[in-house]
Amino acid sequence: MRLFQRPIPAMGIAPAVTHAINTGMSAADTPPIILVLNGPNLNMLGTRQPEIYGYETLADIDAACKRHGANAGLSVEFRQSNHEGELVDWIQQARGRVAGLVLNAGAYTHTSVAIHDALLAVEVPVVEVHLSNIHQREPFRHHSYVSKVAKGMICGFGSHGYILALDALSRLIKAPPALPQDIEEA
Ligand code: DHK
């Protein structure tokens, strides 16, 4: 049963609690959903410049994320698109539905104001991931529109970055950092 007609905003409330209220289920019996989104060309992992992106396929990373998520009590949804608008649609649909977002926006990381704006609009904690260390690569990869709105960014650890991102979100969801006004002066 739904407690509210409209999704409540996530600000100041643990995402797992918001998710539980919005879905009408108790936080105890629904694993929080983590949406893992992948942008353009990541469907070619395994064959695309393996010296940079590794030999694992996106299906391998999907399976590893779902396995790791299940062990951590998270339900992982894993998607990829080569289309900016489709990624924006998926980000918008995450509002009030998912507890966290792992995003490797591929080349859109460096170009997409639309993805930046969608991330701002949904108020879902985001961890940005890149397989490669973008700061050791061409200058055009050094700027990220995602970093500006992400909780944090992981790059340079290959596919393990996705696992690190799930762990970071899991910790955030289960024990959100105290708000500054909750911390008493000593
Ligand atoms: C993936 C891409 O497709 C590039 O466009 C980014 C990122 C880096 C990665 O390392 O995962 O520049």
mmCIF file of C-alpha atoms and ligand atoms in Angstrom:
data_model
loop_
_atom_site.group_PDB
_atom_site.id
_atom_site.type_symbol
_atom_site.label_atom_id
_atom_site.label_comp_id
_atom_site.label_asym_id
_atom_site.label_seq_id
_atom_site.Cartn_x
_atom_site.Cartn_y
_atom_site.Cartn_z
ATOM 1 C CA MET A 1 0.000 0.000 0.000
ATOM 2 C CA ARG A 2 1.281 3.470 -0.886
ATOM 3 C CA LEU A 3 1.559 5.934 1.958
ATOM 4 C CA PHE A 4 1.906 8.946 -0.331
ATOM 5 C CA GLN A 5 0.383 9.756 -3.726
ATOM 6 C CA ARG A 6 3.471 11.523 -4.970
ATOM 7 C CA PRO A 7 7.079 10.417 -4.394
ATOM 8 C CA ILE A 8 8.558 12.310 -1.487
ATOM 9 C CA PRO A 9 11.800 14.164 -2.151
ATOM 10 C CA ALA A 10 14.969 12.436 -0.989
ATOM 11 C CA MET A 11 16.633 15.496 0.522
ATOM 12 C CA GLY A 12 17.608 14.953 4.156
ATOM 13 C CA ILE A 13 16.140 11.440 4.264
ATOM 14 C CA ALA A 14 18.109 8.225 3.847
ATOM 15 C CA PRO A 15 17.493 6.975 0.289
ATOM 16 C CA ALA A 16 16.546 3.524 1.585
ATOM 17 C CA VAL A 17 13.830 5.111 3.739
ATOM 18 C CA THR A 18 12.578 7.273 0.881
ATOM 19 C CA HIS A 19 12.513 4.229 -1.376
ATOM 20 C CA ALA A 20 10.597 2.214 1.199
ATOM 21 C CA ILE A 21 8.012 4.983 1.660
ATOM 22 C CA ASN A 22 7.601 5.546 -2.072
ATOM 23 C CA THR A 23 7.142 1.865 -2.792
ATOM 24 C CA GLY A 24 4.879 1.345 0.206
ATOM 25 C CA MET A 25 7.065 -1.448 1.551
ATOM 26 C CA SER A 26 9.176 -1.628 4.662
ATOM 27 C CA ALA A 27 12.903 -1.034 4.329
ATOM 28 C CA ALA A 28 13.386 -4.461 5.907
ATOM 29 C CA ASP A 29 11.711 -6.483 3.160
ATOM 30 C CA THR A 30 12.740 -4.707 -0.046
ATOM 31 C CA PRO A 31 16.362 -4.609 -1.054
ATOM 32 C CA PRO A 32 17.200 -1.058 -2.145
ATOM 33 C CA ILE A 33 17.549 -0.774 -5.924
ATOM 34 C CA ILE A 34 20.836 0.437 -7.361
ATOM 35 C CA LEU A 35 20.695 1.434 -11.008
ATOM 36 C CA VAL A 36 23.957 0.990 -12.920
ATOM 37 C CA LEU A 37 23.949 2.990 -16.159
ATOM 38 C CA ASN A 38 26.488 2.735 -18.951
ATOM 39 C CA GLY A 39 26.873 5.130 -21.835
ATOM 40 C CA PRO A 40 28.040 4.906 -25.434
ATOM 41 C CA ASN A 41 30.489 2.282 -26.689
ATOM 42 C CA LEU A 42 30.561 0.434 -23.372
ATOM 43 C CA ASN A 43 28.583 -2.342 -25.115
ATOM 44 C CA MET A 44 31.855 -3.023 -26.969
ATOM 45 C CA LEU A 45 33.878 -3.813 -23.853
ATOM 46 C CA GLY A 46 36.099 -6.845 -24.286
ATOM 47 C CA THR A 47 37.011 -5.994 -27.871
ATOM 48 C CA ARG A 48 37.272 -2.176 -27.690
ATOM 49 C CA GLN A 49 40.845 -1.031 -26.931
ATOM 50 C CA PRO A 50 41.349 -3.789 -24.314
ATOM 51 C CA GLU A 51 44.713 -2.291 -23.314
ATOM 52 C CA ILE A 52 42.676 0.646 -21.934
ATOM 53 C CA TYR A 53 39.291 -0.839 -21.046
ATOM 54 C CA GLY A 54 40.208 -4.450 -20.269
ATOM 55 C CA TYR A 55 39.096 -7.823 -21.638
ATOM 56 C CA GLU A 56 35.907 -8.221 -19.633
ATOM 57 C CA THR A 57 32.627 -7.740 -21.463
ATOM 58 C CA LEU A 58 29.769 -5.585 -20.204
ATOM 59 C CA ALA A 59 27.851 -8.818 -19.540
ATOM 60 C CA ASP A 60 30.714 -9.930 -17.245
ATOM 61 C CA ILE A 61 30.494 -6.643 -15.319
ATOM 62 C CA ASP A 62 26.683 -6.879 -15.158
ATOM 63 C CA ALA A 63 26.955 -10.382 -13.627
ATOM 64 C CA ALA A 64 29.660 -9.285 -11.150
ATOM 65 C CA CYS A 65 27.584 -6.280 -10.040
ATOM 66 C CA LYS A 66 24.442 -8.380 -9.538
ATOM 67 C CA ARG A 67 26.416 -10.998 -7.573
ATOM 68 C CA HIS A 68 28.118 -8.402 -5.391
ATOM 69 C CA GLY A 69 24.879 -6.459 -4.940
ATOM 70 C CA ALA A 70 22.977 -9.558 -3.814
ATOM 71 C CA ASN A 71 25.663 -10.282 -1.199
ATOM 72 C CA ALA A 72 25.371 -6.698 0.043
ATOM 73 C CA GLY A 73 21.551 -6.778 0.172
ATOM 74 C CA LEU A 74 21.101 -4.605 -2.918
ATOM 75 C CA SER A 75 19.035 -5.213 -6.020
ATOM 76 C CA VAL A 76 21.120 -4.173 -9.022
ATOM 77 C CA GLU A 77 19.601 -3.076 -12.344
ATOM 78 C CA PHE A 78 22.203 -2.809 -15.093
ATOM 79 C CA ARG A 79 21.648 -0.983 -18.415
ATOM 80 C CA GLN A 80 23.585 0.441 -21.348
ATOM 81 C CA SER A 81 22.657 2.869 -24.099
ATOM 82 C CA ASN A 82 24.465 4.611 -26.930
ATOM 83 C CA HIS A 83 21.827 7.375 -26.867
ATOM 84 C CA GLU A 84 22.013 10.454 -24.640
ATOM 85 C CA GLY A 85 18.220 10.920 -24.506
ATOM 86 C CA GLU A 86 17.642 7.332 -23.418
ATOM 87 C CA LEU A 87 20.151 7.771 -20.582
ATOM 88 C CA VAL A 88 18.349 11.004 -19.571
ATOM 89 C CA ASP A 89 14.999 9.131 -19.599
ATOM 90 C CA TRP A 90 16.387 6.372 -17.377
ATOM 91 C CA ILE A 91 17.880 8.902 -14.954
ATOM 92 C CA GLN A 92 14.546 10.759 -14.726
ATOM 93 C CA GLN A 93 12.675 7.495 -14.089
ATOM 94 C CA ALA A 94 15.051 6.742 -11.185
ATOM 95 C CA ARG A 95 13.559 9.533 -9.066
ATOM 96 C CA GLY A 96 11.883 8.121 -5.953
ATOM 97 C CA ARG A 97 12.377 4.567 -7.285
ATOM 98 C CA VAL A 98 16.040 3.780 -6.802
ATOM 99 C CA ALA A 99 18.256 4.295 -3.795
ATOM 100 C CA GLY A 100 21.426 5.040 -5.736
ATOM 101 C CA LEU A 101 22.925 5.376 -9.168
ATOM 102 C CA VAL A 102 26.265 4.161 -10.524
ATOM 103 C CA LEU A 103 27.039 5.992 -13.746
ATOM 104 C CA ASN A 104 29.680 5.448 -16.375
ATOM 105 C CA ALA A 105 28.412 7.901 -18.970
ATOM 106 C CA GLY A 106 31.259 7.066 -21.381
ATOM 107 C CA ALA A 107 32.042 9.988 -23.674
ATOM 108 C CA TYR A 108 28.879 11.827 -22.535
ATOM 109 C CA THR A 109 30.732 12.380 -19.255
ATOM 110 C CA HIS A 110 32.743 15.068 -20.998
ATOM 111 C CA THR A 111 29.986 16.667 -23.076
ATOM 112 C CA SER A 112 26.497 16.223 -21.650
ATOM 113 C CA VAL A 113 24.844 19.131 -19.867
ATOM 114 C CA ALA A 114 21.572 17.191 -20.326
ATOM 115 C CA ILE A 115 22.832 14.289 -18.188
ATOM 116 C CA HIS A 116 24.231 16.746 -15.620
ATOM 117 C CA ASP A 117 20.808 18.463 -15.376
ATOM 118 C CA ALA A 118 18.920 15.155 -15.142
ATOM 119 C CA LEU A 119 21.179 14.012 -12.287
ATOM 120 C CA LEU A 120 20.504 17.282 -10.455
ATOM 121 C CA ALA A 121 16.757 16.880 -10.950
ATOM 122 C CA VAL A 122 16.393 13.354 -9.549
ATOM 123 C CA GLU A 123 18.039 13.817 -6.135
ATOM 124 C CA VAL A 124 19.455 10.290 -6.101
ATOM 125 C CA PRO A 125 23.035 9.774 -4.836
ATOM 126 C CA VAL A 126 25.356 9.163 -7.777
ATOM 127 C CA VAL A 127 28.762 7.509 -7.931
ATOM 128 C CA GLU A 128 30.620 8.196 -11.159
ATOM 129 C CA VAL A 129 32.760 5.365 -12.520
ATOM 130 C CA HIS A 130 35.336 5.108 -15.280
ATOM 131 C CA LEU A 131 37.302 2.006 -16.122
ATOM 132 C CA SER A 132 40.338 4.032 -17.178
ATOM 133 C CA ASN A 133 42.075 6.816 -15.300
ATOM 134 C CA ILE A 134 40.640 9.703 -17.302
ATOM 135 C CA HIS A 135 43.167 12.133 -15.806
ATOM 136 C CA GLN A 136 46.077 10.238 -17.352
ATOM 137 C CA ARG A 137 44.489 10.446 -20.803
ATOM 138 C CA GLU A 138 43.766 13.149 -23.387
ATOM 139 C CA PRO A 139 42.928 16.599 -21.959
ATOM 140 C CA PHE A 140 39.361 16.449 -23.355
ATOM 141 C CA ARG A 141 38.675 13.565 -20.930
ATOM 142 C CA HIS A 142 39.773 15.524 -17.860
ATOM 143 C CA HIS A 143 36.556 17.489 -17.464
ATOM 144 C CA SER A 144 33.426 15.700 -16.260
ATOM 145 C CA TYR A 145 29.900 17.146 -16.147
ATOM 146 C CA VAL A 146 28.976 14.173 -13.940
ATOM 147 C CA SER A 147 31.575 14.852 -11.221
ATOM 148 C CA LYS A 148 29.967 18.208 -10.451
ATOM 149 C CA VAL A 149 26.812 16.453 -9.232
ATOM 150 C CA ALA A 150 28.169 13.064 -8.077
ATOM 151 C CA LYS A 151 28.877 12.083 -4.467
ATOM 152 C CA GLY A 152 32.226 10.811 -5.651
ATOM 153 C CA MET A 153 34.157 9.448 -8.589
ATOM 154 C CA ILE A 154 36.132 6.222 -9.058
ATOM 155 C CA CYS A 155 38.444 5.816 -12.032
ATOM 156 C CA GLY A 156 41.431 3.759 -13.075
ATOM 157 C CA PHE A 157 40.536 0.438 -11.408
ATOM 158 C CA GLY A 158 38.932 -1.218 -14.429
ATOM 159 C CA SER A 159 35.744 -3.154 -13.767
ATOM 160 C CA HIS A 160 36.494 -3.277 -10.033
ATOM 161 C CA GLY A 161 35.447 0.389 -9.972
ATOM 162 C CA TYR A 162 31.814 -0.726 -10.313
ATOM 163 C CA ILE A 163 32.158 -2.940 -7.227
ATOM 164 C CA LEU A 164 33.786 -0.107 -5.280
ATOM 165 C CA ALA A 165 30.910 2.170 -6.333
ATOM 166 C CA LEU A 166 28.313 -0.353 -5.095
ATOM 167 C CA ASP A 167 30.119 -0.552 -1.749
ATOM 168 C CA ALA A 168 30.217 3.240 -1.479
ATOM 169 C CA LEU A 169 26.480 3.509 -2.191
ATOM 170 C CA SER A 170 25.666 0.642 0.155
ATOM 171 C CA ARG A 171 27.430 2.448 2.978
ATOM 172 C CA LEU A 172 25.734 5.742 2.127
ATOM 173 C CA ILE A 173 22.279 4.147 2.039
ATOM 174 C CA LYS A 174 22.663 2.172 5.256
ATOM 175 C CA ALA A 175 24.455 4.817 7.287
ATOM 176 C CA PRO A 176 23.972 8.198 5.657
ATOM 177 C CA PRO A 177 26.446 10.808 6.867
ATOM 178 C CA ALA A 178 25.095 12.978 9.663
ATOM 179 C CA LEU A 179 23.792 16.380 8.646
ATOM 180 C CA PRO A 180 25.991 19.247 9.854
ATOM 181 C CA GLN A 181 23.192 20.502 12.149
ATOM 182 C CA ASP A 182 23.070 17.061 13.845
ATOM 183 C CA ILE A 183 26.690 17.247 14.958
ATOM 184 C CA GLU A 184 26.988 18.786 18.418
ATOM 185 C CA GLU A 185 29.899 21.061 19.185
ATOM 186 C CA ALA A 186 32.291 19.450 21.710
HETATM 187 C C1 DHK B 1 34.654 5.305 -21.065
HETATM 188 C C2 DHK B 1 34.550 5.936 -22.266
HETATM 189 O O1 DHK B 1 33.810 5.418 -23.239
HETATM 190 C C3 DHK B 1 35.289 7.164 -22.557
HETATM 191 O O2 DHK B 1 34.618 7.988 -23.479
HETATM 192 C C4 DHK B 1 35.635 7.948 -21.300
HETATM 193 C C5 DHK B 1 35.359 5.915 -19.916
HETATM 194 C C6 DHK B 1 36.285 7.031 -20.270
HETATM 195 C C7 DHK B 1 35.970 4.838 -19.035
HETATM 196 O O3 DHK B 1 37.177 4.868 -18.763
HETATM 197 O O4 DHK B 1 35.229 3.965 -18.579
HETATM 198 O O5 DHK B 1 36.485 9.008 -21.621
#
